[in-house]
PDB file of C-alpha atoms in Angstrom:
ATOM      1  CA  GLN A  17     111.067 107.951 116.171  1.00  0.00           C
ATOM      2  CA  VAL A  18     113.379 105.255 114.516  1.00  0.00           C
ATOM      3  CA  GLN A  19     116.210 107.808 112.814  1.00  0.00           C
ATOM      4  CA  LEU A  20     119.982 107.387 111.578  1.00  0.00           C
ATOM      5  CA  VAL A  21     121.539 111.104 111.840  1.00  0.00           C
ATOM      6  CA  GLN A  22     124.974 111.311 109.845  1.00  0.00           C
ATOM      7  CA  SER A  23     127.880 113.417 110.083  1.00  0.00           C
ATOM      8  CA  GLY A  24     128.209 116.436 107.939  1.00  0.00           C
ATOM      9  CA  ALA A  25     130.164 116.797 104.252  1.00  0.00           C
ATOM     10  CA  GLU A  26     133.729 116.247 104.259  1.00  0.00           C
ATOM     11  CA  VAL A  27     135.984 117.609 100.884  1.00  0.00           C
ATOM     12  CA  LYS A  28     139.375 115.242 101.095  1.00  0.00           C
ATOM     13  CA  LYS A  29     142.722 115.352  99.017  1.00  0.00           C
ATOM     14  CA  PRO A  30     143.774 111.646  97.401  1.00  0.00           C
ATOM     15  CA  GLY A  31     145.222 109.508  99.647  1.00  0.00           C
ATOM     16  CA  ALA A  32     143.336 110.783 102.855  1.00  0.00           C
ATOM     17  CA  SER A  33     141.384 109.080 104.888  1.00  0.00           C
ATOM     18  CA  VAL A  34     137.804 110.069 106.070  1.00  0.00           C
ATOM     19  CA  LYS A  35     135.525 109.008 108.625  1.00  0.00           C
ATOM     20  CA  VAL A  36     131.790 109.303 108.410  1.00  0.00           C
ATOM     21  CA  SER A  37     129.347 108.662 111.566  1.00  0.00           C
ATOM     22  CA  CYS A  38     125.625 107.739 112.234  1.00  0.00           C
ATOM     23  CA  LYS A  39     124.047 107.935 115.121  1.00  0.00           C
ATOM     24  CA  ALA A  40     120.722 106.016 116.033  1.00  0.00           C
ATOM     25  CA  SER A  41     117.767 106.837 117.935  1.00  0.00           C
ATOM     26  CA  GLY A  42     114.561 105.337 118.650  1.00  0.00           C
ATOM     27  CA  TYR A  43     115.654 101.852 118.923  1.00  0.00           C
ATOM     28  CA  THR A  44     117.824  99.487 120.897  1.00  0.00           C
ATOM     29  CA  PHE A  45     121.092  99.758 119.116  1.00  0.00           C
ATOM     30  CA  THR A  46     122.491  96.579 119.598  1.00  0.00           C
ATOM     31  CA  SER A  47     119.419  94.750 118.372  1.00  0.00           C
ATOM     32  CA  TYR A  48     120.199  95.772 114.741  1.00  0.00           C
ATOM     33  CA  GLY A  49     123.447  95.704 112.507  1.00  0.00           C
ATOM     34  CA  ILE A  50     124.083  98.805 110.121  1.00  0.00           C
ATOM     35  CA  SER A  51     124.921  98.590 106.675  1.00  0.00           C
ATOM     36  CA  TRP A  52     126.665 101.179 104.714  1.00  0.00           C
ATOM     37  CA  VAL A  53     125.964 102.154 101.355  1.00  0.00           C
ATOM     38  CA  ARG A  54     126.960 104.630  98.992  1.00  0.00           C
ATOM     39  CA  GLN A  55     126.488 106.596  95.555  1.00  0.00           C
ATOM     40  CA  ALA A  56     128.383 108.012  93.558  1.00  0.00           C
ATOM     41  CA  PRO A  57     127.064 110.933  91.580  1.00  0.00           C
ATOM     42  CA  GLY A  58     124.622 109.871  88.944  1.00  0.00           C
ATOM     43  CA  GLN A  59     125.507 106.339  89.556  1.00  0.00           C
ATOM     44  CA  GLY A  60     123.356 103.500  91.198  1.00  0.00           C
ATOM     45  CA  LEU A  61     123.933 102.085  95.058  1.00  0.00           C
ATOM     46  CA  GLU A  62     126.903 100.205  96.035  1.00  0.00           C
ATOM     47  CA  TRP A  63     126.817  98.266  99.110  1.00  0.00           C
ATOM     48  CA  MET A  64     129.909  99.015 100.880  1.00  0.00           C
ATOM     49  CA  GLY A  65     129.900  96.262 104.250  1.00  0.00           C
ATOM     50  CA  TRP A  66     128.089  95.540 107.394  1.00  0.00           C
ATOM     51  CA  ILE A  67     128.692  95.841 110.853  1.00  0.00           C
ATOM     52  CA  SER A  68     126.793  93.997 114.111  1.00  0.00           C
ATOM     53  CA  ALA A  69     125.873  96.707 116.616  1.00  0.00           C
ATOM     54  CA  TYR A  70     125.698  93.700 119.319  1.00  0.00           C
ATOM     55  CA  ASN A  71     129.030  92.056 118.673  1.00  0.00           C
ATOM     56  CA  GLY A  72     130.872  94.243 116.094  1.00  0.00           C
ATOM     57  CA  ASN A  73     131.463  91.380 113.618  1.00  0.00           C
ATOM     58  CA  THR A  74     132.112  93.124 110.088  1.00  0.00           C
ATOM     59  CA  ASN A  75     131.508  91.540 106.678  1.00  0.00           C
ATOM     60  CA  TYR A  76     133.233  94.359 103.886  1.00  0.00           C
ATOM     61  CA  ALA A  77     132.216  94.160 100.333  1.00  0.00           C
ATOM     62  CA  GLN A  78     135.138  92.594  98.150  1.00  0.00           C
ATOM     63  CA  LYS A  79     135.978  95.480  95.825  1.00  0.00           C
ATOM     64  CA  LEU A  80     136.817  97.609  99.352  1.00  0.00           C
ATOM     65  CA  GLN A  81     138.386  94.976 101.257  1.00  0.00           C
ATOM     66  CA  GLY A  82     141.614  96.366 103.069  1.00  0.00           C
ATOM     67  CA  ARG A  83     140.287 100.248 102.443  1.00  0.00           C
ATOM     68  CA  VAL A  84     137.546  99.857 105.046  1.00  0.00           C
ATOM     69  CA  THR A  85     136.738 100.048 108.589  1.00  0.00           C
ATOM     70  CA  MET A  86     133.317 100.031 110.252  1.00  0.00           C
ATOM     71  CA  THR A  87     133.410 100.224 113.646  1.00  0.00           C
ATOM     72  CA  THR A  88     130.507 101.261 116.271  1.00  0.00           C
ATOM     73  CA  ASP A  89     130.261 102.819 119.884  1.00  0.00           C
ATOM     74  CA  THR A  90     127.516 101.097 121.830  1.00  0.00           C
ATOM     75  CA  SER A  91     127.869 103.956 124.675  1.00  0.00           C
ATOM     76  CA  THR A  92     126.674 106.802 122.096  1.00  0.00           C
ATOM     77  CA  SER A  93     124.530 103.903 119.807  1.00  0.00           C
ATOM     78  CA  THR A  94     127.051 105.479 116.846  1.00  0.00           C
ATOM     79  CA  ALA A  95     128.199 103.645 114.000  1.00  0.00           C
ATOM     80  CA  TYR A  96     131.243 104.508 111.916  1.00  0.00           C
ATOM     81  CA  MET A  97     132.655 104.124 108.255  1.00  0.00           C
ATOM     82  CA  GLU A  98     136.341 104.915 107.590  1.00  0.00           C
ATOM     83  CA  LEU A  99     137.854 104.584 104.263  1.00  0.00           C
ATOM     84  CA  ARG A 100     141.691 105.335 103.437  1.00  0.00           C
ATOM     85  CA  SER A 101     143.514 105.996 100.850  1.00  0.00           C
ATOM     86  CA  LEU A 102     140.816 108.057  99.297  1.00  0.00           C
ATOM     87  CA  ARG A 103     140.960 108.520  95.597  1.00  0.00           C
ATOM     88  CA  SER A 104     138.623 110.351  92.897  1.00  0.00           C
ATOM     89  CA  ASP A 105     136.271 107.444  92.227  1.00  0.00           C
ATOM     90  CA  ASP A 106     135.700 107.236  95.693  1.00  0.00           C
ATOM     91  CA  THR A 107     133.632 110.848  95.455  1.00  0.00           C
ATOM     92  CA  ALA A 108     129.885 109.860  96.436  1.00  0.00           C
ATOM     93  CA  VAL A 109     127.154 110.369  98.857  1.00  0.00           C
ATOM     94  CA  TYR A 110     127.476 107.726 101.495  1.00  0.00           C
ATOM     95  CA  TYR A 111     124.556 106.445 103.576  1.00  0.00           C
ATOM     96  CA  CYS A 112     123.788 104.326 107.043  1.00  0.00           C
ATOM     97  CA  ALA A 113     121.054 102.123 106.551  1.00  0.00           C
ATOM     98  CA  ARG A 114     118.922  99.970 109.292  1.00  0.00           C
ATOM     99  CA  PRO A 115     117.210  96.697 108.283  1.00  0.00           C
ATOM    100  CA  LEU A 116     113.576  96.630 108.634  1.00  0.00           C
ATOM    101  CA  MET A 117     113.398  93.551 111.336  1.00  0.00           C
ATOM    102  CA  VAL A 118     116.202  92.014 113.268  1.00  0.00           C
ATOM    103  CA  THR A 119     115.734  88.955 111.048  1.00  0.00           C
ATOM    104  CA  SER A 120     115.524  90.568 107.524  1.00  0.00           C
ATOM    105  CA  ASP A 121     118.588  92.461 105.125  1.00  0.00           C
ATOM    106  CA  ALA A 122     116.108  95.115 103.777  1.00  0.00           C
ATOM    107  CA  PHE A 123     116.995  98.374 104.341  1.00  0.00           C
ATOM    108  CA  ASP A 124     114.253 100.556 105.956  1.00  0.00           C
ATOM    109  CA  ILE A 125     115.733 103.134 108.017  1.00  0.00           C
ATOM    110  CA  TRP A 126     118.416 105.384 106.034  1.00  0.00           C
ATOM    111  CA  GLY A 127     120.677 108.123 107.453  1.00  0.00           C
ATOM    112  CA  GLN A 128     120.456 111.588 105.327  1.00  0.00           C
ATOM    113  CA  GLY A 129     123.483 110.816 103.273  1.00  0.00           C
ATOM    114  CA  THR A 130     127.286 112.355 103.859  1.00  0.00           C
ATOM    115  CA  MET A 131     128.364 113.834 100.700  1.00  0.00           C
ATOM    116  CA  VAL A 132     132.484 113.063 100.441  1.00  0.00           C
ATOM    117  CA  THR A 133     134.600 114.869  97.765  1.00  0.00           C
ATOM    118  CA  VAL A 134     137.917 113.749  96.756  1.00  0.00           C
ATOM    119  CA  SER A 135     139.623 116.254  95.211  1.00  0.00           C
ATOM    120  CA  SER A 136     143.486 117.789  94.624  1.00  0.00           C
TER     121      SER A 136
ATOM    122  CA  GLN B   9     128.329  96.226  85.797  1.00  0.00           C
ATOM    123  CA  SER B  10     125.635  95.403  88.599  1.00  0.00           C
ATOM    124  CA  VAL B  11     125.192  91.661  89.014  1.00  0.00           C
ATOM    125  CA  LEU B  12     121.515  92.608  88.849  1.00  0.00           C
ATOM    126  CA  THR B  13     119.974  93.313  85.881  1.00  0.00           C
ATOM    127  CA  GLN B  14     117.555  96.393  85.350  1.00  0.00           C
ATOM    128  CA  PRO B  15     115.924  98.077  82.484  1.00  0.00           C
ATOM    129  CA  PRO B  16     117.846 101.951  82.082  1.00  0.00           C
ATOM    130  CA  SER B  17     114.686 103.354  82.113  1.00  0.00           C
ATOM    131  CA  VAL B  18     110.672 103.184  81.889  1.00  0.00           C
ATOM    132  CA  SER B  19     107.588 104.923  81.497  1.00  0.00           C
ATOM    133  CA  ALA B  20     104.166 104.990  81.166  1.00  0.00           C
ATOM    134  CA  ALA B  21     101.196 107.710  81.544  1.00  0.00           C
ATOM    135  CA  PRO B  22      99.403 109.104  84.659  1.00  0.00           C
ATOM    136  CA  GLY B  23      96.546 106.267  85.688  1.00  0.00           C
ATOM    137  CA  GLN B  24      98.616 103.401  83.920  1.00  0.00           C
ATOM    138  CA  LYS B  25     100.330 100.778  85.026  1.00  0.00           C
ATOM    139  CA  VAL B  26     104.248  99.391  84.949  1.00  0.00           C
ATOM    140  CA  THR B  27     106.137  96.650  85.863  1.00  0.00           C
ATOM    141  CA  ILE B  28     110.212  97.217  86.353  1.00  0.00           C
ATOM    142  CA  SER B  29     112.097  93.628  85.926  1.00  0.00           C
ATOM    143  CA  CYS B  30     114.933  92.462  88.020  1.00  0.00           C
ATOM    144  CA  SER B  31     117.012  89.572  86.877  1.00  0.00           C
ATOM    145  CA  GLY B  32     119.752  87.683  88.620  1.00  0.00           C
ATOM    146  CA  SER B  33     121.157  84.281  89.178  1.00  0.00           C
ATOM    147  CA  SER B  34     120.927  81.657  91.240  1.00  0.00           C
ATOM    148  CA  SER B  35     123.653  82.587  93.804  1.00  0.00           C
ATOM    149  CA  ASN B  36     120.974  85.853  94.399  1.00  0.00           C
ATOM    150  CA  ILE B  37     117.802  86.256  93.669  1.00  0.00           C
ATOM    151  CA  GLY B  38     117.145  82.553  92.956  1.00  0.00           C
ATOM    152  CA  ASN B  39     117.730  81.446  96.502  1.00  0.00           C
ATOM    153  CA  ASN B  40     117.018  84.517  98.760  1.00  0.00           C
ATOM    154  CA  TYR B  41     114.742  87.791  99.200  1.00  0.00           C
ATOM    155  CA  VAL B  42     114.677  90.547  96.972  1.00  0.00           C
ATOM    156  CA  SER B  43     113.899  94.098  98.172  1.00  0.00           C
ATOM    157  CA  TRP B  44     112.962  97.242  96.365  1.00  0.00           C
ATOM    158  CA  TYR B  45     113.733 100.862  96.810  1.00  0.00           C
ATOM    159  CA  GLN B  46     112.333 104.288  95.648  1.00  0.00           C
ATOM    160  CA  GLN B  47     114.969 107.041  95.421  1.00  0.00           C
ATOM    161  CA  LEU B  48     113.426 110.359  94.817  1.00  0.00           C
ATOM    162  CA  PRO B  49     115.959 113.308  93.288  1.00  0.00           C
ATOM    163  CA  GLY B  50     118.374 114.528  96.377  1.00  0.00           C
ATOM    164  CA  THR B  51     116.727 112.404  99.091  1.00  0.00           C
ATOM    165  CA  ALA B  52     117.898 108.633 100.619  1.00  0.00           C
ATOM    166  CA  PRO B  53     116.098 105.461  98.981  1.00  0.00           C
ATOM    167  CA  LYS B  54     113.074 104.697 100.123  1.00  0.00           C
ATOM    168  CA  LEU B  55     112.035 100.801 101.155  1.00  0.00           C
ATOM    169  CA  LEU B  56     108.919  99.911  98.989  1.00  0.00           C
ATOM    170  CA  ILE B  57     109.177  95.856  99.245  1.00  0.00           C
ATOM    171  CA  TYR B  58     110.616  93.380 101.098  1.00  0.00           C
ATOM    172  CA  ASP B  59     110.834  89.266 101.074  1.00  0.00           C
ATOM    173  CA  ASN B  60     109.950  89.718  97.493  1.00  0.00           C
ATOM    174  CA  ASN B  61     106.239  90.525  98.263  1.00  0.00           C
ATOM    175  CA  LYS B  62     105.399  92.135 101.280  1.00  0.00           C
ATOM    176  CA  ARG B  63     105.101  96.085 101.643  1.00  0.00           C
ATOM    177  CA  PRO B  64     106.285  97.982 105.101  1.00  0.00           C
ATOM    178  CA  SER B  65     103.627  99.881 106.711  1.00  0.00           C
ATOM    179  CA  GLY B  66     102.757 103.042 104.897  1.00  0.00           C
ATOM    180  CA  ILE B  67     103.513 101.816 101.612  1.00  0.00           C
ATOM    181  CA  PRO B  68     100.352 101.820  99.347  1.00  0.00           C
ATOM    182  CA  ASP B  69      99.330  98.982  97.683  1.00  0.00           C
ATOM    183  CA  ARG B  70      99.658 100.390  94.557  1.00  0.00           C
ATOM    184  CA  PHE B  71     103.188  99.030  94.781  1.00  0.00           C
ATOM    185  CA  SER B  72     103.393  95.051  94.712  1.00  0.00           C
ATOM    186  CA  GLY B  73     106.532  92.752  94.124  1.00  0.00           C
ATOM    187  CA  SER B  74     106.966  89.138  92.534  1.00  0.00           C
ATOM    188  CA  LYS B  75     109.680  86.513  92.106  1.00  0.00           C
ATOM    189  CA  SER B  76     110.171  83.682  89.613  1.00  0.00           C
ATOM    190  CA  GLY B  77     113.067  81.591  89.744  1.00  0.00           C
ATOM    191  CA  THR B  78     115.947  84.058  88.897  1.00  0.00           C
ATOM    192  CA  SER B  79     114.210  87.353  88.211  1.00  0.00           C
ATOM    193  CA  ALA B  80     111.903  89.516  90.454  1.00  0.00           C
ATOM    194  CA  THR B  81     109.485  92.463  89.488  1.00  0.00           C
ATOM    195  CA  LEU B  82     107.872  95.174  91.058  1.00  0.00           C
ATOM    196  CA  GLY B  83     105.005  96.429  89.777  1.00  0.00           C
ATOM    197  CA  ILE B  84     103.161 100.136  90.024  1.00  0.00           C
ATOM    198  CA  THR B  85      99.676 100.634  89.499  1.00  0.00           C
ATOM    199  CA  GLY B  86      97.746 103.880  89.077  1.00  0.00           C
ATOM    200  CA  LEU B  87     100.880 105.968  88.392  1.00  0.00           C
ATOM    201  CA  GLN B  88     101.392 109.487  89.346  1.00  0.00           C
ATOM    202  CA  THR B  89     103.407 111.961  88.771  1.00  0.00           C
ATOM    203  CA  GLY B  90     105.005 111.696  92.227  1.00  0.00           C
ATOM    204  CA  ASP B  91     105.969 108.175  91.393  1.00  0.00           C
ATOM    205  CA  GLU B  92     108.902 109.605  89.067  1.00  0.00           C
ATOM    206  CA  ALA B  93     112.069 108.616  90.949  1.00  0.00           C
ATOM    207  CA  ASP B  94     114.961 106.093  90.401  1.00  0.00           C
ATOM    208  CA  TYR B  95     113.615 102.261  91.410  1.00  0.00           C
ATOM    209  CA  TYR B  96     116.380  99.966  92.700  1.00  0.00           C
ATOM    210  CA  CYS B  97     115.848  95.980  93.184  1.00  0.00           C
ATOM    211  CA  GLY B  98     118.638  94.082  95.976  1.00  0.00           C
ATOM    212  CA  THR B  99     119.067  91.095  97.305  1.00  0.00           C
ATOM    213  CA  TRP B 100     122.008  89.028  99.306  1.00  0.00           C
ATOM    214  CA  ASP B 101     124.449  87.171  96.811  1.00  0.00           C
ATOM    215  CA  SER B 102     126.260  84.208  98.067  1.00  0.00           C
ATOM    216  CA  SER B 103     128.983  83.414  95.610  1.00  0.00           C
ATOM    217  CA  LEU B 104     131.464  84.665  97.379  1.00  0.00           C
ATOM    218  CA  SER B 105     132.708  83.325 100.855  1.00  0.00           C
ATOM    219  CA  ALA B 106     131.211  85.939 103.422  1.00  0.00           C
ATOM    220  CA  GLY B 107     128.395  86.925 100.687  1.00  0.00           C
ATOM    221  CA  GLU B 108     127.580  90.264  99.854  1.00  0.00           C
ATOM    222  CA  TRP B 109     124.718  92.473  99.116  1.00  0.00           C
ATOM    223  CA  VAL B 110     123.698  93.294  95.791  1.00  0.00           C
ATOM    224  CA  PHE B 111     121.650  95.865  94.076  1.00  0.00           C
ATOM    225  CA  GLY B 112     120.393  96.348  90.270  1.00  0.00           C
ATOM    226  CA  GLY B 113     121.697  99.340  88.127  1.00  0.00           C
ATOM    227  CA  GLY B 114     118.375 101.223  88.644  1.00  0.00           C
ATOM    228  CA  THR B 115     115.499 102.049  86.608  1.00  0.00           C
ATOM    229  CA  LYS B 116     114.459 105.560  85.949  1.00  0.00           C
ATOM    230  CA  LEU B 117     110.978 105.918  85.904  1.00  0.00           C
ATOM    231  CA  THR B 118     109.216 108.708  83.642  1.00  0.00           C
ATOM    232  CA  VAL B 119     105.206 109.602  84.166  1.00  0.00           C
ATOM    233  CA  LEU B 120     104.457 110.997  81.018  1.00  0.00           C
TER     234      LEU B 120
END
């Protein structure tokens, strides 16, 4: 079945970087883009950006420009999200998500989430 | 402050109907498809509605979506206790050069 499996929880100090992975299976990885969405404790969903698994094109949320980098490894069908210069307000659950269809932006397949805690 | 405005909470009794609104502007809802997500506590969001009013396979017809102008609405009929969750609307916003996906602030549904 189609699924996205993310890496495990992380604890980081302020100023550090974190890299979260999202391994896809059950479909042709390069046919769909991957978006990253985060959710701070008790808060709503925040879109972080998108990467094309076909050609690596990216579109990052303006708020995170300069701190976030999204990449893919097509040989392992894995997407990565790296966030640098971590702050306490980056503490959140980070999700990767795939759209329902190639022609749709609606997120149908979600990873299980990765908790990132930023604390000194 | 979310670009899309949802009521923080709604409530209704089991078996009743509830609607959740999502208000935006011409740069987002007015010119793009809206999707809706259900998030149960401690779980990843689940797609309920896409392209304003379409249901993915497996989503019961108790859930419906509509859009008019710069607002969208999620409707849920025959409420069940298992419907207690947070609900989010989302769409593309083209106000910035490359565009960004935006979510509403979320609505907590309580089934009394």
